[in-house]
Short mmCIF file of C-alpha atoms in Angstrom, two decimals:
data_model
loop_
_atom_site.label_atom_id
_atom_site.label_comp_id
_atom_site.label_asym_id
_atom_site.label_seq_id
_atom_site.Cartn_x
_atom_site.Cartn_y
_atom_site.Cartn_z
CA UNK A 1 -25.98 -5.91 17.41
CA UNK A 2 -23.35 -8.05 14.98
CA UNK A 3 -24.18 -8.55 11.50
CA UNK A 4 -24.75 -12.45 11.25
CA UNK A 5 -27.34 -11.88 14.18
CA UNK A 6 -28.74 -9.03 11.81
CA UNK A 7 -29.35 -11.10 9.27
CA UNK A 8 -30.41 -13.82 11.00
CA UNK A 9 -33.11 -11.42 12.32
CA UNK A 10 -33.62 -9.45 8.72
CA UNK A 11 -34.14 -13.40 7.45
CA UNK A 12 -37.14 -13.96 9.88
CA UNK A 13 -38.73 -9.96 9.49
CA UNK A 14 -38.86 -11.46 5.41
CA UNK A 15 -40.38 -14.41 6.10
CA UNK A 16 -42.92 -13.33 8.90
CA UNK A 17 -43.61 -10.57 5.55
CA UNK A 18 -44.63 -14.07 3.74
CA UNK A 19 -46.20 -15.91 5.73
CA UNK A 20 -48.48 -12.81 6.20
CA UNK A 21 -49.18 -12.97 2.61
CA UNK A 22 -49.46 -16.68 2.58
CA UNK A 23 -52.48 -15.53 5.50
CA UNK A 24 -54.17 -13.04 2.79
CA UNK A 25 -54.13 -15.77 -0.60
CA UNK A 26 -55.12 -18.74 1.15
CA UNK A 27 -58.36 -16.34 1.53
CA UNK A 28 -59.65 -16.10 -2.27
CA UNK A 29 -60.16 -19.61 -1.77
CA UNK A 30 -63.02 -19.33 0.47
CA UNK A 31 -65.71 -21.68 -1.06
CA UNK A 32 -63.70 -22.88 -3.06
CA UNK A 33 -64.32 -27.55 -2.96
CA UNK A 34 -62.05 -29.81 -0.11
CA UNK A 35 -60.02 -31.90 -1.32
CA UNK A 36 -56.88 -33.39 -3.83
CA UNK A 37 -56.29 -32.85 -6.73
CA UNK A 38 -54.20 -35.62 -8.76
CA UNK A 39 -52.02 -35.35 -12.27
CA UNK A 40 -51.66 -37.93 -13.79
CA UNK A 41 -50.57 -38.65 -17.84
CA UNK A 42 -52.25 -40.41 -20.30
CA UNK A 43 -51.06 -41.47 -23.84
CA UNK A 44 -48.56 -38.31 -23.49
CA UNK A 45 -51.36 -35.86 -22.43
CA UNK A 46 -51.42 -34.67 -19.16
CA UNK A 47 -54.74 -34.90 -17.60
CA UNK A 48 -56.44 -34.11 -13.63
CA UNK A 49 -58.71 -35.66 -11.51
CA UNK A 50 -60.15 -34.05 -7.79
CA UNK A 51 -60.31 -35.86 -5.49
CA UNK A 52 -62.65 -34.50 -3.20
CA UNK A 53 -62.85 -34.41 0.95
CA UNK A 54 -65.26 -37.25 1.92
CA UNK A 55 -64.91 -39.75 -1.19
CA UNK A 56 -62.54 -41.96 -2.55
CA UNK A 57 -63.34 -41.31 -7.08
CA UNK A 58 -61.53 -39.00 -8.44
CA UNK A 59 -63.58 -36.30 -10.19
CA UNK A 60 -61.90 -36.19 -14.10
CA UNK A 61 -61.67 -32.23 -14.39
CA UNK A 62 -62.43 -31.46 -18.20
CA UNK A 63 -60.60 -27.91 -19.74
CA UNK A 64 -63.71 -26.17 -19.52
CA UNK A 65 -62.91 -25.92 -15.84
CA UNK A 66 -59.27 -24.81 -16.21
CA UNK A 67 -59.48 -22.41 -14.18
CA UNK A 68 -61.33 -24.11 -10.98
CA UNK A 69 -57.89 -26.38 -12.02
CA UNK A 70 -55.51 -23.69 -11.64
CA UNK A 71 -57.27 -22.87 -8.24
CA UNK A 72 -57.04 -25.82 -6.66
CA UNK A 73 -53.05 -26.51 -6.96
CA UNK A 74 -52.46 -22.99 -6.62
CA UNK A 75 -54.60 -23.80 -2.89
CA UNK A 76 -52.64 -26.96 -2.43
CA UNK A 77 -49.15 -25.12 -3.07
CA UNK A 78 -49.68 -22.14 -0.32
CA UNK A 79 -51.50 -24.42 2.12
CA UNK A 80 -48.45 -25.99 1.49
CA UNK A 81 -46.22 -22.83 1.56
CA UNK A 82 -47.77 -20.83 5.36
CA UNK A 83 -46.48 -24.12 7.29
CA UNK A 84 -43.23 -24.44 5.88
CA UNK A 85 -43.30 -20.90 6.83
CA UNK A 86 -44.27 -21.18 9.81
CA UNK A 87 -41.74 -23.74 11.06
CA UNK A 88 -39.24 -22.35 9.70
CA UNK A 89 -40.14 -18.70 11.74
CA UNK A 90 -39.99 -21.48 14.13
CA UNK A 91 -36.94 -23.28 14.20
CA UNK A 92 -35.05 -19.44 13.61
CA UNK A 93 -36.86 -18.21 15.99
CA UNK A 94 -35.59 -20.25 18.59
CA UNK A 95 -31.69 -20.20 16.94
CA UNK A 96 -31.66 -16.86 17.71
CA UNK A 97 -32.37 -16.49 20.93
CA UNK A 98 -29.93 -19.61 21.89
CA UNK A 99 -27.34 -18.50 19.40
CA UNK A 100 -24.05 -16.19 20.16
CA UNK A 101 -21.13 -15.20 17.65
CA UNK A 102 -18.68 -14.63 20.61
CA UNK A 103 -18.73 -17.75 21.94
CA UNK A 104 -16.75 -19.55 19.99
CA UNK A 105 -13.79 -16.34 21.51
CA UNK A 106 -15.34 -16.09 24.44
CA UNK A 107 -14.32 -19.59 26.10
CA UNK A 108 -10.43 -18.14 25.10
CA UNK A 109 -10.96 -14.00 26.75
CA UNK A 110 -13.29 -14.93 29.82
CA UNK A 111 -9.70 -16.62 31.23
CA UNK A 112 -7.55 -15.17 33.47
CA UNK A 113 -3.99 -13.50 32.13
CA UNK A 114 -1.68 -16.33 33.85
CA UNK A 115 -4.15 -19.48 31.82
CA UNK A 116 -4.71 -17.45 28.46
CA UNK A 117 -0.59 -17.21 28.87
CA UNK A 118 -0.18 -21.38 28.52
CA UNK A 119 -2.86 -21.26 25.87
CA UNK A 120 -2.87 -20.26 22.00
CA UNK A 121 -6.75 -20.20 21.30
CA UNK A 122 -7.91 -21.62 17.67
CA UNK A 123 -8.36 -18.50 16.33
CA UNK A 124 -6.21 -15.26 17.48
CA UNK A 125 -8.26 -13.17 20.21
CA UNK A 126 -9.62 -10.01 19.09
CA UNK A 127 -6.83 -7.97 20.60
CA UNK A 128 -4.59 -9.79 18.86
CA UNK A 129 -5.88 -8.75 15.95
CA UNK A 130 -6.20 -4.86 16.57
CA UNK A 131 -2.88 -4.61 17.20
CA UNK A 132 -1.35 -6.89 14.65
CA UNK A 133 -4.48 -4.77 12.39
CA UNK A 134 -2.67 -2.08 14.06
CA UNK A 135 0.91 -2.38 13.11
CA UNK A 136 0.27 -3.70 9.21
CA UNK A 137 -1.34 0.21 8.59
CA UNK A 138 -0.03 3.10 10.37
CA UNK A 139 -1.42 6.39 10.70
CA UNK A 140 -0.08 9.79 9.71
CA UNK A 141 2.23 8.28 6.95
CA UNK A 142 0.89 12.02 4.55
CA UNK A 143 4.15 14.15 4.52
CA UNK A 144 3.34 16.34 1.55
CA UNK A 145 1.11 18.13 3.08
CA UNK A 146 1.18 21.08 6.41
CA UNK A 147 0.98 18.86 9.34
CA UNK A 148 -2.60 18.13 10.71
CA UNK A 149 -3.69 20.91 13.61
CA UNK A 150 -6.89 19.71 15.37
CA UNK A 151 -6.73 16.12 17.77
CA UNK A 152 -8.91 14.31 19.02
CA UNK A 153 -9.98 12.61 21.57
CA UNK A 154 -7.72 9.54 20.85
CA UNK A 155 -5.06 11.91 20.45
CA UNK A 156 -4.55 11.69 16.35
CA UNK A 157 -4.41 14.74 14.68
CA UNK A 158 -5.87 15.86 11.53
CA UNK A 159 -7.81 18.72 9.28
CA UNK A 160 -10.21 18.83 9.77
CA UNK A 161 -13.89 19.71 12.59
CA UNK A 162 -15.24 17.43 10.50
CA UNK A 163 -13.16 14.27 10.17
CA UNK A 164 -12.75 15.20 14.15
CA UNK A 165 -15.44 14.54 14.77
CA UNK A 166 -15.95 11.42 12.56
CA UNK A 167 -12.44 10.42 14.46
CA UNK A 168 -13.79 10.25 17.77
CA UNK A 169 -16.67 8.74 16.38
CA UNK A 170 -14.72 5.35 15.29
CA UNK A 171 -13.00 5.77 18.83
CA UNK A 172 -16.14 6.42 21.08
CA UNK A 173 -17.65 3.17 19.04
CA UNK A 174 -14.21 0.95 19.54
CA UNK A 175 -14.12 0.75 16.03
CA UNK A 176 -9.91 0.15 15.28
CA UNK A 177 -8.87 3.40 13.18
CA UNK A 178 -6.09 5.21 11.31
CA UNK A 179 -5.54 8.51 10.43
CA UNK A 180 -4.22 9.21 6.93
CA UNK A 181 -2.19 6.06 6.05
CA UNK A 182 -0.21 5.32 2.78
CA UNK A 183 -3.00 3.53 -0.13
CA UNK A 184 -0.62 2.42 -3.53
CA UNK A 185 -2.15 3.63 -6.31
CA UNK A 186 -1.94 1.14 -9.43
CA UNK A 187 -0.36 3.01 -11.37
CA UNK A 188 2.48 3.46 -7.80
CA UNK A 189 1.26 6.45 -6.36
CA UNK A 190 0.77 7.02 -3.39
CA UNK A 191 -2.06 8.59 -1.41
CA UNK A 192 -3.22 8.94 1.71
CA UNK A 193 -7.39 7.85 2.93
CA UNK A 194 -8.64 10.17 5.09
CA UNK A 195 -9.05 6.78 7.76
CA UNK A 196 -8.64 3.63 7.24
CA UNK A 197 -10.36 0.89 9.59
CA UNK A 198 -10.99 -3.07 10.75
CA UNK A 199 -14.14 -4.48 10.89
CA UNK A 200 -12.96 -6.65 13.68
CA UNK A 201 -15.48 -9.06 13.78
CA UNK A 202 -14.78 -9.90 9.37
CA UNK A 203 -11.12 -8.69 9.79
CA UNK A 204 -11.85 -6.72 7.21
CA UNK A 205 -10.06 -3.82 5.67
CA UNK A 206 -12.22 -0.29 5.11
CA UNK A 207 -11.38 3.26 3.86
CA UNK A 208 -12.85 5.53 4.40
CA UNK A 209 -13.07 9.34 2.67
CA UNK A 210 -14.98 12.79 3.37
CA UNK A 211 -15.30 15.09 1.28
CA UNK A 212 -15.54 18.79 2.93
CA UNK A 213 -16.19 20.90 0.27
CA UNK A 214 -18.72 19.24 -2.40
CA UNK A 215 -19.76 22.99 -3.21
CA UNK A 216 -16.74 23.60 -4.72
CA UNK A 217 -16.58 23.05 -8.21
CA UNK A 218 -12.33 22.48 -8.81
CA UNK A 219 -12.35 19.88 -5.28
CA UNK A 220 -15.59 17.62 -6.83
CA UNK A 221 -13.99 18.04 -10.44
CA UNK A 222 -10.18 16.76 -7.93
CA UNK A 223 -12.14 14.13 -6.48
CA UNK A 224 -13.69 12.71 -9.03
CA UNK A 225 -10.51 12.29 -10.34
CA UNK A 226 -9.33 10.70 -6.66
CA UNK A 227 -12.34 7.86 -6.22
CA UNK A 228 -12.16 6.72 -10.17
CA UNK A 229 -8.73 5.89 -9.32
CA UNK A 230 -9.80 4.06 -5.95
CA UNK A 231 -11.63 2.14 -8.05
CA UNK A 232 -9.57 1.22 -9.96
CA UNK A 233 -6.93 0.49 -7.89
CA UNK A 234 -9.38 -2.61 -6.25
CA UNK A 235 -11.57 0.58 -3.83
CA UNK A 236 -14.65 -0.47 -3.74
CA UNK A 237 -17.77 2.52 -2.65
CA UNK A 238 -19.46 -0.25 -0.86
CA UNK A 239 -17.98 -2.64 -0.17
CA UNK A 240 -14.49 -1.76 1.24
CA UNK A 241 -14.44 2.19 0.63
CA UNK A 242 -17.27 4.62 2.89
CA UNK A 243 -17.08 8.07 1.60
CA UNK A 244 -19.01 10.66 3.05
CA UNK A 245 -20.64 14.14 1.58
CA UNK A 246 -20.71 17.86 3.38
CA UNK A 247 -21.33 20.81 1.94
CA UNK A 248 -21.04 24.61 4.09
CA UNK A 249 -24.57 24.13 3.61
CA UNK A 250 -25.35 20.70 4.15
CA UNK A 251 -22.51 20.18 7.70
CA UNK A 252 -21.51 16.14 7.95
CA UNK A 253 -25.05 13.82 8.58
CA UNK A 254 -24.58 12.36 11.70
CA UNK A 255 -27.17 9.72 10.71
CA UNK A 256 -25.51 8.61 7.55
CA UNK A 257 -22.61 7.98 9.44
CA UNK A 258 -24.32 5.84 12.25
CA UNK A 259 -26.04 3.64 9.06
CA UNK A 260 -22.18 3.29 7.49
CA UNK A 261 -20.80 1.78 10.73
CA UNK A 262 -23.42 -0.26 10.93
CA UNK A 263 -23.79 -1.68 8.47
CA UNK A 264 -19.60 -1.99 7.15
CA UNK A 265 -17.99 -1.41 11.14
CA UNK A 266 -19.54 -3.53 13.61
#
């Protein structure tokens, strides 16, 4: 499920929660006279009148009945809100049922190869976006450290078993990625994050660092400095930077990886 559809369904859940709240709130008016509250002004003073159902004569509400006036007003609000929320829920449910966010690209992607060669799509197709991005973000750029020697399912080489697990997960999920791309810090220094990935739907580039020894003080200190440099250089955690952590006692958390991928990359 893509993020737009997820967001729409999340909004639908919020509306359903509000409907449940309004259903509960409406129960408090049982026994309260039925009718409509009228609000007028006389010589600069606000006055409240109540027209009970079945009558045409407004009844003046004195200040002593302030709490009842408040209940009349609150009930009318809750009744209108309840009706509005149910209407919105019905409209949104119909929209979600009929909505296909891939339909624009599908017109081109479903063409035969011969026809594609004759047509320029209104926006780049998925394959073109990925290929262009891969060329702009080459991997294997780190020449400072020893050569990585653990082979991934895609044929890349990484430096740890955990990085292989991550790379293989990205590959199986169909997420475009490169290992150890070059990233230039604000200082002009080049560094090499573990991964750079592409959210194809939003065409957004995201970097991923896995810190596998956070139970070692010197390692933590060194990498905290790196993360501070990243932030100063425009990589913000939870936006275009993802960090995963690992210790000897607490290995790579695949459930957390899955949540990060679903939130930021699909």
